[in-house]
Coordinates of C-alpha atoms in Angstrom, one line a residue:
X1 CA 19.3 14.3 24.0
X2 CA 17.3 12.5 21.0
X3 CA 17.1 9.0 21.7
X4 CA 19.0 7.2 18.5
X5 CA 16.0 5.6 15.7
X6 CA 15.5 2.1 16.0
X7 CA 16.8 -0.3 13.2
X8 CA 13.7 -1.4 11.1
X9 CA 13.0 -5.7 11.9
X10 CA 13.2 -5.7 7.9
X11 CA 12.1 -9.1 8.5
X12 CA 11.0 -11.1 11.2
X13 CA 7.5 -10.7 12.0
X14 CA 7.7 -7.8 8.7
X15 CA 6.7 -11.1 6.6
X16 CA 3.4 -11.3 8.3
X17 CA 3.3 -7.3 7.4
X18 CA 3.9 -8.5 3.8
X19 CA 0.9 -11.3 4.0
X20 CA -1.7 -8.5 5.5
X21 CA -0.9 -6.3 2.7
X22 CA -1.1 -9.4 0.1
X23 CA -4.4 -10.4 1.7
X24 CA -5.1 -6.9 1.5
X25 CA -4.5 -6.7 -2.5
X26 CA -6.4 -9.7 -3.1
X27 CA -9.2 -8.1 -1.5
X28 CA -9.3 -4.8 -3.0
X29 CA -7.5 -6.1 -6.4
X30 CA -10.2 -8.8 -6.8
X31 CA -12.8 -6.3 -6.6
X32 CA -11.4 -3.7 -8.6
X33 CA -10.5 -5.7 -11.2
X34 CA -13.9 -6.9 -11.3
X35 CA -15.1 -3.5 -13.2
X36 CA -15.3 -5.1 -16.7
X37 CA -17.7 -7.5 -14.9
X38 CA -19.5 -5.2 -12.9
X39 CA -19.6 -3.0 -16.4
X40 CA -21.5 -5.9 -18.2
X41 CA -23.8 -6.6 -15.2
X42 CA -24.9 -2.7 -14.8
X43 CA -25.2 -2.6 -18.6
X44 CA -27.9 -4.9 -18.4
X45 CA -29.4 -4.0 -15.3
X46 CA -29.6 -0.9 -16.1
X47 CA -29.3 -0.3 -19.9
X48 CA -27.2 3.1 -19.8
X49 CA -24.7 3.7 -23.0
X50 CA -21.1 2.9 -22.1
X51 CA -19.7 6.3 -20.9
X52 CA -22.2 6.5 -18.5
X53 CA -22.1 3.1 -17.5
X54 CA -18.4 3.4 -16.7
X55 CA -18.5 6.0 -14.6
X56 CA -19.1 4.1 -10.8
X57 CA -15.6 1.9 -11.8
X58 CA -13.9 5.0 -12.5
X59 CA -14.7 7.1 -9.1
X60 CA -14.2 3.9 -6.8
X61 CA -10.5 3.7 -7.7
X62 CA -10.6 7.9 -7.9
X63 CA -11.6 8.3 -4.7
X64 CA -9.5 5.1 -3.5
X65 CA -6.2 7.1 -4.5
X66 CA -7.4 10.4 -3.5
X67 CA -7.7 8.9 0.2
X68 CA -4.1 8.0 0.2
X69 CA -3.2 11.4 2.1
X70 CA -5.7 11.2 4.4
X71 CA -5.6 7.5 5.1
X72 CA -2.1 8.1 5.5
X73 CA -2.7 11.2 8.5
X74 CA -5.3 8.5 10.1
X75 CA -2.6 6.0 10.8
X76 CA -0.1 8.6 12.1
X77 CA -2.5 9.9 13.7
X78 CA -3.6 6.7 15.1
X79 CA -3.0 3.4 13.5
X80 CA -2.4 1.7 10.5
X81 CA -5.0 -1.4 11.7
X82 CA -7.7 1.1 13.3
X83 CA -7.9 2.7 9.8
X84 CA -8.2 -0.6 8.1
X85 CA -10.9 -1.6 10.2
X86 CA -13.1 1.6 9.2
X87 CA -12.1 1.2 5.9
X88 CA -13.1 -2.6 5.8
X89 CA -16.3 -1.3 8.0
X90 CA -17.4 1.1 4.9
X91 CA -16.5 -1.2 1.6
X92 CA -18.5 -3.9 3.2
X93 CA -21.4 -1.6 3.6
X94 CA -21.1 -0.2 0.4
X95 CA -21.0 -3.8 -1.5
X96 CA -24.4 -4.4 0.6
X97 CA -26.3 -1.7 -0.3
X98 CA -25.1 -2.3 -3.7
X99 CA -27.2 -5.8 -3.3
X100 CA -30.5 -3.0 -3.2
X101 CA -29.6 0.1 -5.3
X102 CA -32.9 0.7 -6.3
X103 CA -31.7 2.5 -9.9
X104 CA -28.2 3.2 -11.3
X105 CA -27.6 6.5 -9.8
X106 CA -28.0 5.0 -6.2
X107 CA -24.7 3.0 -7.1
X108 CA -22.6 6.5 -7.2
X109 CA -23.1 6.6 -3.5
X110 CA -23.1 2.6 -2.3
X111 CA -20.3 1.6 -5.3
X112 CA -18.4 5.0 -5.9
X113 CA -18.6 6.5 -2.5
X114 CA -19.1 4.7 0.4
X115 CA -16.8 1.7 -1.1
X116 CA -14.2 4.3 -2.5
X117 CA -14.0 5.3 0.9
X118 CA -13.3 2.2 2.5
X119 CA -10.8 0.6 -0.4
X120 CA -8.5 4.2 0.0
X121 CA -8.6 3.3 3.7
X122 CA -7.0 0.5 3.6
X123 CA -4.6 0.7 0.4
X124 CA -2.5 3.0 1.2
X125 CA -1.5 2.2 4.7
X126 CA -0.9 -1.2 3.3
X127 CA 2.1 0.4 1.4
X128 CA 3.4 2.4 4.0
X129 CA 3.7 -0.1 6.7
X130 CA 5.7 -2.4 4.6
X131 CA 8.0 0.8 3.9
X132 CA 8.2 1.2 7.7
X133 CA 9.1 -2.8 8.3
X134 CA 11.8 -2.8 5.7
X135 CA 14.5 -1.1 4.5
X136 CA 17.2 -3.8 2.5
X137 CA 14.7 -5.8 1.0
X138 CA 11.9 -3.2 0.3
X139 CA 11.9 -4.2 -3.2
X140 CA 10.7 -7.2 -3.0
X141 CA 8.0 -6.6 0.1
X142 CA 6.8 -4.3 -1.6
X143 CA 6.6 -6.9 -4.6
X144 CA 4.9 -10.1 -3.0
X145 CA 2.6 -7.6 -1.0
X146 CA 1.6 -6.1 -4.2
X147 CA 1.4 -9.2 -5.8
X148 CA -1.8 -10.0 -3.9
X149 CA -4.1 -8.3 -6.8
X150 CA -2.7 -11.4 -9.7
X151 CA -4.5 -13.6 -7.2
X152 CA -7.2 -11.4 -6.4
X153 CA -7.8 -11.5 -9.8
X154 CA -7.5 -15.2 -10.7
X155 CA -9.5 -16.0 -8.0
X156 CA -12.3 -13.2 -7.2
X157 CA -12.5 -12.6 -11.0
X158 CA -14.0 -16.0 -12.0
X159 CA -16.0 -16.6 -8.7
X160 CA -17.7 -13.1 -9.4
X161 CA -18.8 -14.3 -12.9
X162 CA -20.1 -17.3 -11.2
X163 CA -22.2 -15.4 -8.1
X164 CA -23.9 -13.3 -10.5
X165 CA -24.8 -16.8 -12.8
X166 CA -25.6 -18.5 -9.9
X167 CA -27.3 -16.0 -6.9
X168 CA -28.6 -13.4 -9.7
X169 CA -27.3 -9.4 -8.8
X170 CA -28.5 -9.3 -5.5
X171 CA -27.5 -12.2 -4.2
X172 CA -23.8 -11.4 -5.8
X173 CA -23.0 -8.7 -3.7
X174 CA -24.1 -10.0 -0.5
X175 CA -21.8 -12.5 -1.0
X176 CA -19.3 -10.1 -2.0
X177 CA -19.9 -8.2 1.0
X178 CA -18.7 -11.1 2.9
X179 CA -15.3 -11.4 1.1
X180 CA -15.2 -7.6 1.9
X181 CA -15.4 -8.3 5.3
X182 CA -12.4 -10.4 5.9
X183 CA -10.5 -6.9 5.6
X184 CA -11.0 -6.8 9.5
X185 CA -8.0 -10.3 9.7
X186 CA -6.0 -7.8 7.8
X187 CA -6.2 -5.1 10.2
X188 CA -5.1 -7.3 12.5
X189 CA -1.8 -8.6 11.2
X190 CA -0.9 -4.7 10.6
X191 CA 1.0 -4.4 14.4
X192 CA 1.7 -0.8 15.1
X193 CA 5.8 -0.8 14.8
X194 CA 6.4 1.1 18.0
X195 CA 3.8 -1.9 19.3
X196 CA 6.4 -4.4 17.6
X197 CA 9.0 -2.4 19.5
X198 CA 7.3 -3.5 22.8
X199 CA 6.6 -7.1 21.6
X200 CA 10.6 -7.6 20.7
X201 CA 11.9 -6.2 23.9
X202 CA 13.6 -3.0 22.6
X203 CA 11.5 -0.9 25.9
X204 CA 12.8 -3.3 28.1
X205 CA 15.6 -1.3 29.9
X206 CA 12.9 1.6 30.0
X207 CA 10.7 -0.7 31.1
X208 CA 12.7 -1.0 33.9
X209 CA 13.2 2.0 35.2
X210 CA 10.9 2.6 37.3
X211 CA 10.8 4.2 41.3
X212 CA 10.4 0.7 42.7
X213 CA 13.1 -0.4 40.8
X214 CA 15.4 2.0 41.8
X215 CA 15.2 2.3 45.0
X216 CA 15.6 -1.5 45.5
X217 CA 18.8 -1.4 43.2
X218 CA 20.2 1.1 45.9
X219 CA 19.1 -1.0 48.9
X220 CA 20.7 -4.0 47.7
X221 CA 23.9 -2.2 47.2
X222 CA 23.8 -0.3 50.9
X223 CA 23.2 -3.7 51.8
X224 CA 26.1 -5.7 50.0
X225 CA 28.5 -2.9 51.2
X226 CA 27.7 -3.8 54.8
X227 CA 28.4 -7.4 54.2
X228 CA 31.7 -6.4 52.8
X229 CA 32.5 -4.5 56.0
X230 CA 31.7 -7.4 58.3
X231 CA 33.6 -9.7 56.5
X232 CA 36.7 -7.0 56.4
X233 CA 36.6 -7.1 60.1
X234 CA 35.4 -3.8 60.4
X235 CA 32.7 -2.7 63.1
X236 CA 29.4 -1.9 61.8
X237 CA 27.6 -1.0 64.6
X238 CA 28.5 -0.7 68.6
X239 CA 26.4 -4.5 69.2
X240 CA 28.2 -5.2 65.8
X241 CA 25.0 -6.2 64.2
X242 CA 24.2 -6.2 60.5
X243 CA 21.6 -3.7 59.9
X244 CA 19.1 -4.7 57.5
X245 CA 17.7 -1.9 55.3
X246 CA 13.9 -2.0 55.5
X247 CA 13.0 -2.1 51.6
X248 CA 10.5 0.5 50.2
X249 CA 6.9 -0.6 50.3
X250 CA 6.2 -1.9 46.7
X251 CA 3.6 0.7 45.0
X252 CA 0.5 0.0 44.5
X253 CA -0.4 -0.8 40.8
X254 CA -3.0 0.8 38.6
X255 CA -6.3 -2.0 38.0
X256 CA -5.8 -4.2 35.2
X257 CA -8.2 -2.8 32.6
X258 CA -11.1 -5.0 31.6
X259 CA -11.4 -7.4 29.0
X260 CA -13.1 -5.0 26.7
X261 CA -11.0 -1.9 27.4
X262 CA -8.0 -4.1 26.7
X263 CA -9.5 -5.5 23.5
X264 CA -10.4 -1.8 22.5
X265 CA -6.6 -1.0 22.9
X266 CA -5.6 -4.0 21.0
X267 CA -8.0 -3.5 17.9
X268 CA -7.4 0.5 18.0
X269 CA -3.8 0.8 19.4
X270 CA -2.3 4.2 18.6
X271 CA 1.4 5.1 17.2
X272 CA 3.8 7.9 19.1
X273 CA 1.8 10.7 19.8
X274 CA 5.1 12.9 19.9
X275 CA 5.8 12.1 15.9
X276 CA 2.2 12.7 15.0
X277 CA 2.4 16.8 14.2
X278 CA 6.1 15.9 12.3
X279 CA 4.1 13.2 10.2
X280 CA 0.9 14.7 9.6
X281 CA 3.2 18.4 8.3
X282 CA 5.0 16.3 6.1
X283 CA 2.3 14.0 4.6
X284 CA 1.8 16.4 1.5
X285 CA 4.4 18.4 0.5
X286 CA 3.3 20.2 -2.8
X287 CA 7.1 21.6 -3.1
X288 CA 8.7 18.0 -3.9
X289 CA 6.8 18.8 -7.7
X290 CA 9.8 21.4 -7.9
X291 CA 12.4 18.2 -8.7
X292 CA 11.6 17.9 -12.5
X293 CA 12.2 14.2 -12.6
X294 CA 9.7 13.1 -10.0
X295 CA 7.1 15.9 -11.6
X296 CA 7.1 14.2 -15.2
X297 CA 6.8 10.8 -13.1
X298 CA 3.9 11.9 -11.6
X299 CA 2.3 12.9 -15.2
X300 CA 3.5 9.9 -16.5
X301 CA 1.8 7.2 -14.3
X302 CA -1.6 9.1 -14.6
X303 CA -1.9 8.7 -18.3
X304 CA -0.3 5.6 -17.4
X305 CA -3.4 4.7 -14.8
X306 CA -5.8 6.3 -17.2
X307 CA -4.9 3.7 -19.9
X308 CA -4.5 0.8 -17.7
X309 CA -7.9 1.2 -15.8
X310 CA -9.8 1.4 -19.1
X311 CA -8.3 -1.7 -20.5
X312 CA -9.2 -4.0 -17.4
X313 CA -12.8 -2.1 -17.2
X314 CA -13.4 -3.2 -21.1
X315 CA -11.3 -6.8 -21.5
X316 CA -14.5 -8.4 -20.9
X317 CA -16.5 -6.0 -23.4
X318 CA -13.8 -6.6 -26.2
X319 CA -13.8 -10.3 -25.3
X320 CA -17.4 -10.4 -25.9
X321 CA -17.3 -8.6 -28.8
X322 CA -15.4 -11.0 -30.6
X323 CA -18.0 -13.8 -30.1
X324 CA -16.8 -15.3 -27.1
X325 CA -19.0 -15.9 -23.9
X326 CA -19.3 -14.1 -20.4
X327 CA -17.3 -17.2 -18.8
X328 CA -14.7 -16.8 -21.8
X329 CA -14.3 -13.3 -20.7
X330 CA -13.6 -13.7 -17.3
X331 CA -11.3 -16.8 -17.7
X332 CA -9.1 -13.9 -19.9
X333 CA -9.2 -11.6 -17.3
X334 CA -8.4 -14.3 -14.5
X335 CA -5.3 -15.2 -16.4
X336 CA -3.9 -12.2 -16.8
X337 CA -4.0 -11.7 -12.9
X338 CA -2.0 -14.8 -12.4
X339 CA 0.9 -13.4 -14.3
X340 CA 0.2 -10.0 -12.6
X341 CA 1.4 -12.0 -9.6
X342 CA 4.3 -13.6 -11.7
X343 CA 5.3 -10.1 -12.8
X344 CA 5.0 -8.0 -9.5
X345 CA 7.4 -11.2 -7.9
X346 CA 9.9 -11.7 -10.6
X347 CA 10.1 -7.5 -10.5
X348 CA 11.2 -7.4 -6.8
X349 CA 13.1 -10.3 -7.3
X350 CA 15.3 -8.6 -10.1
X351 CA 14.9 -5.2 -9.7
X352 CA 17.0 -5.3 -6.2
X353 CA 19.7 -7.3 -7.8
X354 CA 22.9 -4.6 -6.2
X355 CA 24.2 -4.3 -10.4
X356 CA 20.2 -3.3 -11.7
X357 CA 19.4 -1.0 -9.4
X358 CA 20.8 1.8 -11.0
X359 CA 19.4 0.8 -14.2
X360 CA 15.5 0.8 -12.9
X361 CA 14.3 3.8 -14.2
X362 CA 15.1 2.7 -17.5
X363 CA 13.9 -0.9 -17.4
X364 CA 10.5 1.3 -15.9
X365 CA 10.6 3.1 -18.9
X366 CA 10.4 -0.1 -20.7
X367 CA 7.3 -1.9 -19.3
X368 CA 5.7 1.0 -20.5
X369 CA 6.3 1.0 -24.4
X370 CA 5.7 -2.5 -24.1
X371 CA 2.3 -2.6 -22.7
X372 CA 1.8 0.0 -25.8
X373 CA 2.3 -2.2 -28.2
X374 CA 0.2 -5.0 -26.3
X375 CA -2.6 -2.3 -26.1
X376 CA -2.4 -2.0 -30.1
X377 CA -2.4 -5.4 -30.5
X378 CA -5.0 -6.6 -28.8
X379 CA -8.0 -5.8 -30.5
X380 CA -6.4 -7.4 -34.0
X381 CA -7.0 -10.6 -32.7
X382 CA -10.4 -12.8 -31.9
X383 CA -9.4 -16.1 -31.2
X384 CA -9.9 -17.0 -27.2
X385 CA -6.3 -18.6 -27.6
X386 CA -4.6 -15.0 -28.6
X387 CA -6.5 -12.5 -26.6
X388 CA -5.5 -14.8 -23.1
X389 CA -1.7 -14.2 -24.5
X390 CA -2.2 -10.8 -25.0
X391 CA -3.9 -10.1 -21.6
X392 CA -0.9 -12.1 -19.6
X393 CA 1.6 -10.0 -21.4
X394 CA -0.3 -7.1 -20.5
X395 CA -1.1 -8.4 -16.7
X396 CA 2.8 -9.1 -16.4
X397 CA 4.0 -6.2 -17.6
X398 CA 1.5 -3.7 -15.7
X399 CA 2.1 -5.9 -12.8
X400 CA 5.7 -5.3 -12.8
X401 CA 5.3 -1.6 -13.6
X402 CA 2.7 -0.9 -10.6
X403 CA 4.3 -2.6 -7.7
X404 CA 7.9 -0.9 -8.0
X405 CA 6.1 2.4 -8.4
X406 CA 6.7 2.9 -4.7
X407 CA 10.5 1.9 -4.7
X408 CA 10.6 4.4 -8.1
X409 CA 9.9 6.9 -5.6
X410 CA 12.5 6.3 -3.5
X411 CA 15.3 6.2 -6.2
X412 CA 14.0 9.5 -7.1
X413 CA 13.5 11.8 -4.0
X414 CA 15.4 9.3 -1.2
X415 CA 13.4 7.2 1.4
X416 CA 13.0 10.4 4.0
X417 CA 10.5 11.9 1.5
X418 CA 8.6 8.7 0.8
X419 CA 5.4 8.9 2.5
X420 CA 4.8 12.3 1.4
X421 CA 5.5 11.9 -2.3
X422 CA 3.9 8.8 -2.3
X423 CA 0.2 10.5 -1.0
X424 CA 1.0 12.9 -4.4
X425 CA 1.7 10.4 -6.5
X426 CA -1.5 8.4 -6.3
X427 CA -3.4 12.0 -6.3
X428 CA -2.2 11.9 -9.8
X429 CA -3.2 8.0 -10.2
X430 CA -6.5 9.0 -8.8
X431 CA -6.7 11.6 -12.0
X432 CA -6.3 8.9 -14.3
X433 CA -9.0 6.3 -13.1
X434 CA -11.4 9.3 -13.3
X435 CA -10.7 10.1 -17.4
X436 CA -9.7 7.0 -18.5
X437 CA -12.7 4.8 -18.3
X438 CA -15.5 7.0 -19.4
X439 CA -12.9 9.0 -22.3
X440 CA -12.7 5.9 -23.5
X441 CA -16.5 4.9 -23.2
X442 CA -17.1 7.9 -24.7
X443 CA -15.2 6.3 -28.1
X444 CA -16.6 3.5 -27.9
X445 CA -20.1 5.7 -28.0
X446 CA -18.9 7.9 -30.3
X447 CA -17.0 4.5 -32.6
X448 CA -19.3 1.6 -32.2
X449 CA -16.9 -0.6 -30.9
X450 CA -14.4 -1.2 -28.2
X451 CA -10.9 -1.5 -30.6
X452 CA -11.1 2.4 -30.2
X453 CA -10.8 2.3 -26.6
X454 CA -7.7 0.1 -26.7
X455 CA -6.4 2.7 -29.5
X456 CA -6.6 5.3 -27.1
X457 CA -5.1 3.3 -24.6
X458 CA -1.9 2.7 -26.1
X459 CA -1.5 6.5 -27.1
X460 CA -1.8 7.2 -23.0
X461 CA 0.9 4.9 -22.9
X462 CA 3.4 6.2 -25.4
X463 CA 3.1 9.8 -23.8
X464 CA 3.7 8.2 -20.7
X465 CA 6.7 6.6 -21.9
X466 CA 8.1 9.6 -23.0
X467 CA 7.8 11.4 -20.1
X468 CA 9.5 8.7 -18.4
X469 CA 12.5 9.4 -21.0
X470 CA 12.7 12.6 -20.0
X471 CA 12.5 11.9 -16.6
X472 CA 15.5 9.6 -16.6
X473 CA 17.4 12.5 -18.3
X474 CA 16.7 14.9 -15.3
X475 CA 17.4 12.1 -13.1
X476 CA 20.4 11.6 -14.3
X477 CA 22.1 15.1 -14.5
X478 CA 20.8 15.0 -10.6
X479 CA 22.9 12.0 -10.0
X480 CA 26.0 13.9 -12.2
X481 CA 25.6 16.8 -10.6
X482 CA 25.8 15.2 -6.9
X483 CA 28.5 13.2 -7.6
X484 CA 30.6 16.0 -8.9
X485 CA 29.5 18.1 -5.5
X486 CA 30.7 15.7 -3.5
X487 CA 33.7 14.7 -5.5
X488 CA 34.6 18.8 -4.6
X489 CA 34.1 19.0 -1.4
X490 CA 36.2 15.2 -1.1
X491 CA 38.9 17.6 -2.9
X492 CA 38.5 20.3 -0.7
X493 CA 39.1 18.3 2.4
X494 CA 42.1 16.8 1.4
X495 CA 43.3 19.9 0.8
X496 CA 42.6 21.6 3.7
X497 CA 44.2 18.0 5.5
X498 CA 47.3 18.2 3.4
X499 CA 48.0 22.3 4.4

């Protein structure tokens, strides 16, 4: 008989799920977004032209998404917090040896590679563990988790400016390895949910039922029947003595493992073994691209990605361009990650309102013509005043679009198919961060300036808001044509009831 699935806490100790993948965000966010920084600093390091130069931002966050299958098989397989802690193991090596890269090829293994590697191990899990803690207010977990890269931003963004003023490259990334490491608190707030299970008392009748147990449960019965039969008046025995059931000998326990085996079980806990084959078969399934609507999604937020990975790679460029200093450019790229934040929050907040839900595709589709229009905007303008208006337009809206991604999903092919679209959907992000920064290095090469990446930008995004049109217009025949099924066979049983 299948044992009934457990109700998700969807709260409870799922906040402190939520703050892991918001510390999580701010981590890899801060350092992601710091590619228009990075960008300047290898520039002049190095002196490459800008396609070139672009090219270690772009495979980082390529590889990062890529990962999202497998890092997704290593935490059925295991656990969500023992794959963080390798990932956070390998970013923090890779931001060291970036301290030494001895020419600019060497940072395609230390800064593409090996940190790649380490980000994709512990962004995705991030996501699906929040899925796995919450079901009603998914929406806006997955918001305020998400919301961790605004703050990242603000915060890393500027500091990063400062390390590389202050400590020179080297010293920079050392430092930076440091804030790397703090992934390792992360993996520890990540509690394996059958673990949580455990913790909450939901094993405690099989807990309990055990030989020992048992058998002392039958005892004490044999024994209060006895009692009863004395107190009846009846004879229990010819001397009419009580006899006293002799009690099983208690069994003798397994050693207490030591402190460093228990720690070991503690840092690298592992989920169900039985649903690890089921999870690992369903991770990638290549037939969900047969549903139309979730196919043109998937095409849509890659030229979405490509677009929007560009922009925050060249801000700083364009910035600078205009006359402004390296501080200036920063402080506009800080501000646009606090109302990343803002936008990400206020998205959750309103796009699980019961009356919008079934209007979220279409407020999706909306974020996206509007961050077209920023893109063409932006590079009209030179005043410091402007451009920071512009880029928190552009951090709101992108911030809104990105974090719901996950709940877009789910309105789309249902929660039961969510960790297996969601390992294809950021395949498709992953081809987008690899085309979008050095295409659109490649015009500024080919243009002499940056206005023509942002051009190119907001063309991604037009496509990719028309895909999401006609993604809505599959979606919605799905929905009509569901309803009407079900509307028959409501027909048909009444039918059948009333013969």
């Amino acid at each position: 008989m299948e044992s009934k699935p457990k109700k998700v806490p969807d709260g409870g100790y799922g906040w402190f799920i939520v703050l892991g993948c918001f510390l999580a965000h701010v981590i890899i966010g801060g350092l992601e977004r710091n590619d228009g920084i990075y960008f300047l600093q290898f520039t002049e390091r190095y002196g490459k032209n800008a396609q070139l130069t672009s090219w270690p931002g772009a495979l980082v966050s390529t590889i990062r998404l890529f990962l999202g299958p497998l890092a997704g098989a290593l935490s059925s397989r295991y656990s969500v917090r023992t794959t963080v802690i390798v990932g956070t193991l390998f970013m923090t090596l890779g931001t060291m040896l970036n301290a030494f890269s001895p020419d600019f090829y060497f940072l395609f293994f230390s800064h593409s590679a090996l940190q790649g590697f380490g980000r994709g191990l512990m962004y995705a899990p991030s996501l699906i563990i929040v899925g796995m803690y919450f079901d009603k207010h998914r929406g806006l977990a997955a918001g305020l988790g998400c919301s961790g890269v605004g703050v990242g931003t603000f915060c890393i963004v500027p500091f990063t400016q400062w390390l590389f003023d202050t400590y020179d490259f080297q010293g920079s990334f050392l430092i930076q390895s440091a804030i790397s490491l703090n992934g390792l608190v992360v993996a520890m707030l990540y509690r394996p949910l059958s673990l949580h299970f455990k913790f909450t008392g939901q094993q405690r009748n099989k807990d309990l039922d055990t030989p020992f147990v048992t058998s002392l449960l039958s005892e004490n019965k044999e024994l209060n029947e006895q009692i009863d039969s004395i107190q009846d008046g009846s004879p229990v025995d010819e001397n009419n003595h009580l006899q006293i059931p002799s009690f099983p000998p208690r069994p003798h326990y397994v050693k207490k493992d030591g402190w460093l085996k228990s720690s070991l079980k503690i840092c690298f806990p592992k989920e169900n073994r039985k649903q690890e084959k089921e999870k690992f078969r369903h991770l990638l399934h290549l037939s969900l691209l047969k549903d139309a609507s979730f196919s043109l999604f998937c095409v849509s937020i890659m030229l979405f990605t490509s677009a929007f990975k560009a922009a925050f790679t060249f801000i700083p460029a364009l910035v600078k361009s205009k006359g402004l200093s390296d501080n200036e450019a920063a402080l506009v790229l800080s501000l646009s990650g606090v109302f990343d934040t803002l936008g990400r929050i206020v998205a959750g907040i309103i796009l699980d309102i019961p009356s919008l839900r079934q209007f979220r595709p279409v407020v999706y589709n909306f974020f996206v013509f509007c961050l077209a229009a920023v893109s063409f905007t932006m590079p009209f303008f030179s005043s410091f005043l402007w451009l920071c208006v512009l880029c928190c337009v552009y951090g709101t809206l992108s911030g809104a679009y990105i974090s719901q991604k996950s709940v877009l999903v789910v309105d789309i092919l249902g929660v039961e198919h969510l960790a297996s679209s969601f390992g294809l959907l950021i395949c498709f992000q992953a081809i987008g961060t690899c085309v979008g920064p050095p295409l659109s290095g490649a015009f500024k090469d080919a243009f002499g300036s940056y206005d023509e990446a942002f051009y190119l930008g907001g063309g991604f995004m037009i496509l990719a808001g028309l895909l999401m049109v006609l993604c809505n217009i599959f979606l919605r025949k799905k929905y009509q044509m569901k309803n009407n099924t079900e509307m028959n066979l409501a027909l048909e049983v009444k039918k059948s009831n009333s013969c």
